[in-house]
């Protein structure tokens, strides 16, 4: 069992699962196509789900279980996931069980695989390819009393929901932001105007790598007044749009939004346009970022290429950790807050639909936290009859 990309005649792509005979698994393929085209999910989402389902089908084949009814044994599947590595070509997988064995997959990865498996089984039930009893094997009926207060709703009433039966408690992982010095080191070590622009787009505009790779030249408005271009948004800015792209780029935000840019980004764009014209000439792809130094020249950069570029810049700058696009996005949001931006302003800058979605991106400057506590008056400054004694 393996995940495999499929390109539709329209050029759109999704991922499916092939069996050992390289035949498409019909129900799995229907489910993944429905996710991609019926529910407007990203190509990378179908890739992740296909990979998880391929592991589940591989386990069912290895243990001689029927995948449509194996939901009752997902606990055993979780143990298999934890200790059985993916087989290499021509080699049988080696199981490493026992308290001394290092887990092959962590809790977070196992939970993501279970999400894909539950989605497949629920779809199979909906199209009469699996018995309805499967739903009772993978979900249990729970009420809202165990939910956090913010998730219980304003009326505080009791409601019921389906809760997954199988899941692992994930260890708390501390999210981190990129330090300004790290981004500056990556910027200064970049060897081309294009690479410096990429660093600024993730660190000064806060774009995800898929949004960076999906920008078109027509999305970039660098004039103080763009009404001549049919755009009423004031100042220099870029339009971030969710669209199908030949390079696999995808904006996570379903709605289009506008990201204002500062003079540093405007200057970097000017230098990049000059570099691009010098190397490729006029015309070419409408994508903003294209290959300038490797074949195929002029082809749009992919999100993976953007990530690899940031990795190379980090190594070249001598950083002791990997600084990716999402860490740069968190740095951008935190810097905006430290500079006095309000919550709704940060929400607009990040292109988020909900106000509470910005919480994972905020890392207050310790100096600002220290200043906040120092603004609290001491008891002597509170006044009252005892203040002067």
XYZ file of C-alpha atoms in Angstrom:
389
model
C 0.000 0.000 0.000
C 1.324 3.406 -0.938
C 0.138 6.964 -1.426
C 0.321 8.160 -5.020
C -0.367 11.532 -6.722
C -3.017 11.761 -9.441
C -3.211 14.637 -11.940
C -6.668 15.335 -13.355
C -7.193 16.446 -16.994
C -7.833 19.957 -15.650
C -4.343 20.000 -14.136
C -5.616 19.719 -10.551
C -3.884 17.155 -8.384
C -4.832 14.991 -5.433
C -3.395 11.919 -3.716
C -4.845 8.421 -3.640
C -3.804 4.970 -2.398
C -2.571 2.068 -4.549
C -2.604 -1.544 -3.390
C 0.254 -4.022 -3.821
C -0.872 -4.671 -7.410
C -0.689 -0.914 -8.142
C -4.457 -0.754 -8.430
C -6.461 2.136 -6.981
C -8.442 1.251 -3.850
C -11.928 2.380 -5.033
C -13.576 3.619 -1.812
C -10.408 5.317 -0.633
C -10.036 7.045 -3.985
C -13.665 8.242 -3.892
C -13.186 9.631 -0.389
C -9.977 11.475 -1.226
C -11.442 12.903 -4.439
C -14.474 14.077 -2.472
C -12.204 15.808 0.044
C -10.152 17.503 -2.656
C -12.853 18.629 -5.058
C -16.128 18.286 -3.144
C -14.949 19.906 0.087
C -12.217 22.171 -1.306
C -9.408 20.695 0.762
C -5.765 21.270 -0.106
C -3.733 18.819 -2.165
C -1.334 18.403 0.769
C -4.308 17.440 2.968
C -5.141 14.550 0.650
C -1.440 13.614 0.649
C -1.365 13.422 4.460
C -4.645 11.483 4.610
C -3.559 9.091 1.860
C -0.350 8.351 3.734
C -2.248 7.617 6.950
C -4.803 5.405 5.227
C -2.030 3.511 3.405
C -0.549 2.598 6.805
C -3.954 1.406 8.014
C -4.548 -0.747 4.930
C -1.024 -2.150 5.199
C -1.690 -3.157 8.799
C -5.023 -4.759 7.863
C -3.330 -6.792 5.113
C -0.480 -7.851 7.400
C -2.869 -8.985 10.158
C -5.489 -10.432 7.761
C -8.221 -8.064 8.871
C -11.008 -6.612 6.745
C -10.410 -2.873 6.738
C -14.118 -2.003 6.789
C -14.605 -3.728 10.163
C -11.160 -3.384 11.764
C -12.184 -0.239 13.633
C -12.784 -2.308 16.741
C -9.056 -3.151 16.839
C -7.633 0.345 16.399
C -5.903 -0.008 19.747
C -3.751 -2.773 18.273
C -3.189 -0.634 15.188
C -1.866 2.152 17.429
C 0.664 -0.243 18.949
C 1.677 -1.333 15.443
C 2.131 2.305 14.409
C 4.266 3.012 17.428
C 6.726 0.158 16.893
C 6.674 -0.817 13.199
C 8.708 1.297 10.776
C 7.800 1.699 7.138
C 9.453 -1.066 5.071
C 12.267 -0.213 2.724
C 12.372 -1.539 -0.815
C 13.135 -5.257 -0.726
C 13.270 -5.416 3.076
C 10.753 -6.684 5.599
C 9.798 -4.298 8.411
C 11.521 -4.945 11.716
C 9.300 -4.601 14.757
C 10.962 -3.100 17.813
C 8.556 -3.627 20.719
C 9.286 -3.436 24.409
C 9.965 -0.718 26.970
C 13.527 -0.275 25.710
C 12.582 0.229 22.083
C 12.474 3.746 20.728
C 9.020 4.557 19.268
C 8.987 4.775 15.490
C 6.162 7.330 15.490
C 5.238 9.819 18.172
C 1.844 10.590 19.676
C 1.148 13.499 17.351
C 1.853 11.447 14.217
C -0.285 8.540 15.446
C -3.207 10.855 16.191
C -2.967 12.336 12.696
C -3.097 8.870 11.169
C -6.165 8.049 13.293
C -7.913 11.184 12.010
C -7.471 9.917 8.455
C -8.644 6.403 9.341
C -11.771 7.658 11.110
C -12.567 9.887 8.134
C -12.276 6.968 5.732
C -14.401 4.633 7.857
C -17.111 7.254 8.368
C -17.218 7.858 4.609
C -17.370 4.129 3.932
C -20.408 3.899 6.227
C -22.086 6.832 4.453
C -21.791 5.113 1.049
C -22.845 1.693 2.399
C -19.391 0.159 2.001
C -19.013 -0.518 5.746
C -21.556 -1.533 8.414
C -23.074 1.202 10.550
C -21.762 -0.521 13.662
C -18.300 0.771 12.730
C -19.261 4.254 13.928
C -19.819 2.891 17.424
C -16.362 1.321 17.327
C -14.517 4.545 16.528
C -16.712 7.157 18.265
C -18.420 7.404 21.618
C -21.225 9.710 22.656
C -19.976 12.453 24.976
C -21.455 15.653 26.352
C -20.078 19.169 26.574
C -19.183 19.080 30.255
C -15.598 17.964 29.578
C -14.961 20.731 27.049
C -13.033 23.894 27.931
C -15.231 26.800 29.009
C -14.538 28.749 25.810
C -15.795 25.800 23.717
C -19.093 25.334 25.569
C -20.897 28.252 23.984
C -22.440 31.362 25.459
C -25.725 29.823 26.604
C -23.950 27.213 28.735
C -26.490 24.552 27.760
C -25.699 20.851 27.665
C -25.188 19.326 24.232
C -23.911 16.001 22.970
C -21.166 15.212 20.508
C -19.187 12.327 19.059
C -15.776 11.870 20.659
C -13.061 9.620 19.180
C -12.545 6.411 21.123
C -8.876 6.044 20.188
C -6.401 8.840 20.739
C -3.151 9.497 22.541
C -2.356 12.338 24.877
C 0.182 14.462 23.052
C 3.059 15.959 25.007
C 2.987 19.713 25.222
C 5.416 21.171 22.739
C 6.579 24.739 23.057
C 6.046 26.647 19.849
C 8.761 29.127 19.094
C 9.261 32.194 16.976
C 12.223 33.149 14.864
C 14.506 35.670 16.485
C 15.049 38.929 14.643
C 18.808 38.276 14.644
C 18.215 34.887 12.981
C 16.102 36.399 10.208
C 18.664 39.168 9.718
C 21.455 36.601 9.446
C 19.464 34.648 6.833
C 18.760 37.868 4.927
C 22.365 39.010 4.830
C 23.698 35.586 3.843
C 21.310 35.319 0.865
C 23.157 35.484 -2.456
C 20.390 36.822 -4.676
C 17.705 39.476 -4.591
C 15.060 36.773 -4.979
C 16.237 34.907 -1.883
C 16.310 38.116 0.164
C 12.747 38.848 -0.961
C 11.630 35.400 0.222
C 13.051 36.079 3.703
C 11.173 39.384 3.857
C 7.895 37.883 2.650
C 7.892 35.383 5.531
C 9.481 37.621 8.161
C 8.127 41.115 7.340
C 4.802 40.210 5.723
C 4.037 37.019 7.654
C 3.067 34.833 4.692
C 3.051 31.044 4.818
C 5.350 29.312 2.339
C 2.385 28.171 0.229
C 1.174 31.763 0.029
C 4.658 32.983 -0.890
C 4.960 30.448 -3.705
C 1.423 31.225 -4.919
C 1.903 34.971 -5.383
C 1.488 36.262 -8.926
C 3.068 39.407 -10.270
C -0.437 40.782 -10.716
C -1.005 40.341 -6.973
C 1.791 42.772 -6.084
C 0.861 46.460 -5.975
C 3.819 48.609 -4.922
C 2.527 52.086 -5.834
C 1.328 54.555 -3.196
C -1.952 54.680 -5.126
C -3.086 51.622 -7.118
C -6.446 52.888 -8.344
C -5.076 52.962 -11.892
C -4.750 49.184 -11.560
C -8.358 48.868 -10.402
C -7.420 48.486 -6.715
C -8.638 50.921 -4.058
C -6.447 49.599 -1.224
C -4.078 52.413 -0.165
C -0.295 52.043 -0.086
C 1.986 49.215 -1.162
C 0.503 45.756 -0.606
C 0.097 42.230 -1.954
C -3.140 40.342 -2.563
C -3.164 36.827 -1.106
C -5.623 34.602 -2.967
C -6.550 30.960 -2.731
C -6.347 29.466 -6.198
C -5.249 26.354 -8.038
C -1.562 26.679 -8.888
C 0.550 24.550 -11.188
C 3.361 24.486 -8.610
C 1.153 23.039 -5.864
C 1.058 26.297 -3.873
C -2.044 26.732 -1.743
C -3.223 29.461 0.594
C -4.599 28.042 3.823
C -6.961 31.008 4.166
C -10.163 30.327 2.250
C -10.839 34.033 1.791
C -8.712 36.476 -0.173
C -7.033 39.202 1.861
C -4.607 42.084 1.503
C -1.234 42.224 3.239
C 0.350 45.690 3.431
C 4.112 45.829 2.907
C 6.741 48.319 4.072
C 9.551 50.099 2.234
C 11.971 47.194 2.813
C 9.735 44.797 0.897
C 9.149 47.383 -1.839
C 12.914 47.865 -2.257
C 13.494 44.094 -2.280
C 10.845 43.654 -4.984
C 12.462 46.348 -7.138
C 15.866 44.667 -6.878
C 14.344 41.270 -7.623
C 12.501 42.538 -10.711
C 15.791 43.949 -11.998
C 17.567 40.641 -11.311
C 14.818 38.617 -12.959
C 14.807 40.788 -16.078
C 18.592 40.553 -16.348
C 18.555 36.737 -16.161
C 15.319 35.855 -17.957
C 14.287 38.902 -19.940
C 10.782 40.285 -20.211
C 7.628 38.238 -20.073
C 7.661 34.745 -18.650
C 5.547 33.251 -15.916
C 3.063 35.417 -14.040
C 4.255 33.827 -10.790
C 6.234 36.272 -8.694
C 8.970 33.850 -7.617
C 10.547 31.666 -10.295
C 13.666 29.567 -10.832
C 16.577 31.832 -11.706
C 19.564 29.560 -11.193
C 18.449 26.017 -12.005
C 16.337 24.247 -14.563
C 13.665 24.709 -15.592
C 14.512 28.407 -15.694
C 11.487 30.651 -15.281
C 9.328 27.907 -13.749
C 7.481 28.936 -10.571
C 9.071 28.012 -7.256
C 7.167 25.367 -5.302
C 6.337 25.594 -1.573
C 8.879 22.827 -0.995
C 11.536 24.899 -2.785
C 10.746 27.865 -0.540
C 11.199 25.654 2.531
C 14.464 24.217 1.206
C 15.742 27.724 0.490
C 15.076 28.833 4.069
C 16.834 25.709 5.351
C 19.905 26.445 3.211
C 20.002 30.044 4.351
C 19.834 28.949 7.974
C 22.753 26.563 7.510
C 24.748 29.160 5.603
C 24.084 31.721 8.344
C 25.392 29.293 10.974
C 22.126 29.044 12.929
C 21.991 26.265 15.515
C 18.396 25.351 14.679
C 16.048 25.195 11.742
C 14.097 28.405 11.165
C 11.135 27.793 8.881
C 8.466 30.011 7.360
C 5.999 29.449 10.194
C 8.532 30.531 12.818
C 9.097 33.686 10.780
C 5.321 34.235 10.653
C 5.166 34.016 14.443
C 8.020 36.521 14.688
C 6.101 38.905 12.422
C 2.942 38.717 14.548
C 4.848 39.093 17.817
C 6.794 42.083 16.510
C 3.543 43.734 15.416
C 2.085 43.316 18.921
C 5.267 44.567 20.569
C 5.076 47.626 18.311
C 1.573 48.395 19.629
C -0.693 46.676 17.093
C -4.197 45.918 18.359
C -5.725 42.443 18.222
C -7.925 43.226 15.205
C -4.921 44.694 13.390
C -2.876 41.533 13.931
C -5.850 39.481 12.759
C -5.977 41.485 9.520
C -2.206 41.311 9.026
C -2.236 37.513 9.363
C -5.267 37.138 7.106
C -7.228 35.263 9.748
C -10.992 35.054 9.912
C -11.341 34.611 13.674
C -9.880 36.898 16.301
C -8.783 34.029 18.555
C -6.783 32.352 15.744
C -3.825 34.640 16.371
C -3.069 33.268 19.863
C -0.499 30.625 18.736
C 1.443 33.317 16.875
C 2.022 35.726 19.759
C 5.255 35.627 21.739
C 5.478 38.845 23.779
C 8.885 40.427 24.158
C 10.151 39.725 27.724
C 11.079 43.404 28.003
C 7.455 44.352 27.368
C 6.302 41.883 30.033
C 8.830 43.348 32.483
C 7.647 46.866 31.676
C 4.041 45.809 32.335
C 4.797 44.635 35.863
C 6.896 47.701 36.586
C 3.954 49.930 35.661
C 1.982 48.480 38.581
C 2.319 51.049 41.406
C 3.963 50.072 44.669
C 1.934 50.237 47.925
C 3.550 53.596 48.733
C 2.213 55.020 45.511
C -1.382 53.983 46.168
C -2.048 56.812 48.662
C -4.191 56.524 51.795
C -3.536 57.403 55.446
C -0.828 54.737 55.831
C 1.121 55.685 52.719
C 3.348 58.274 54.352
C 4.296 56.233 57.446
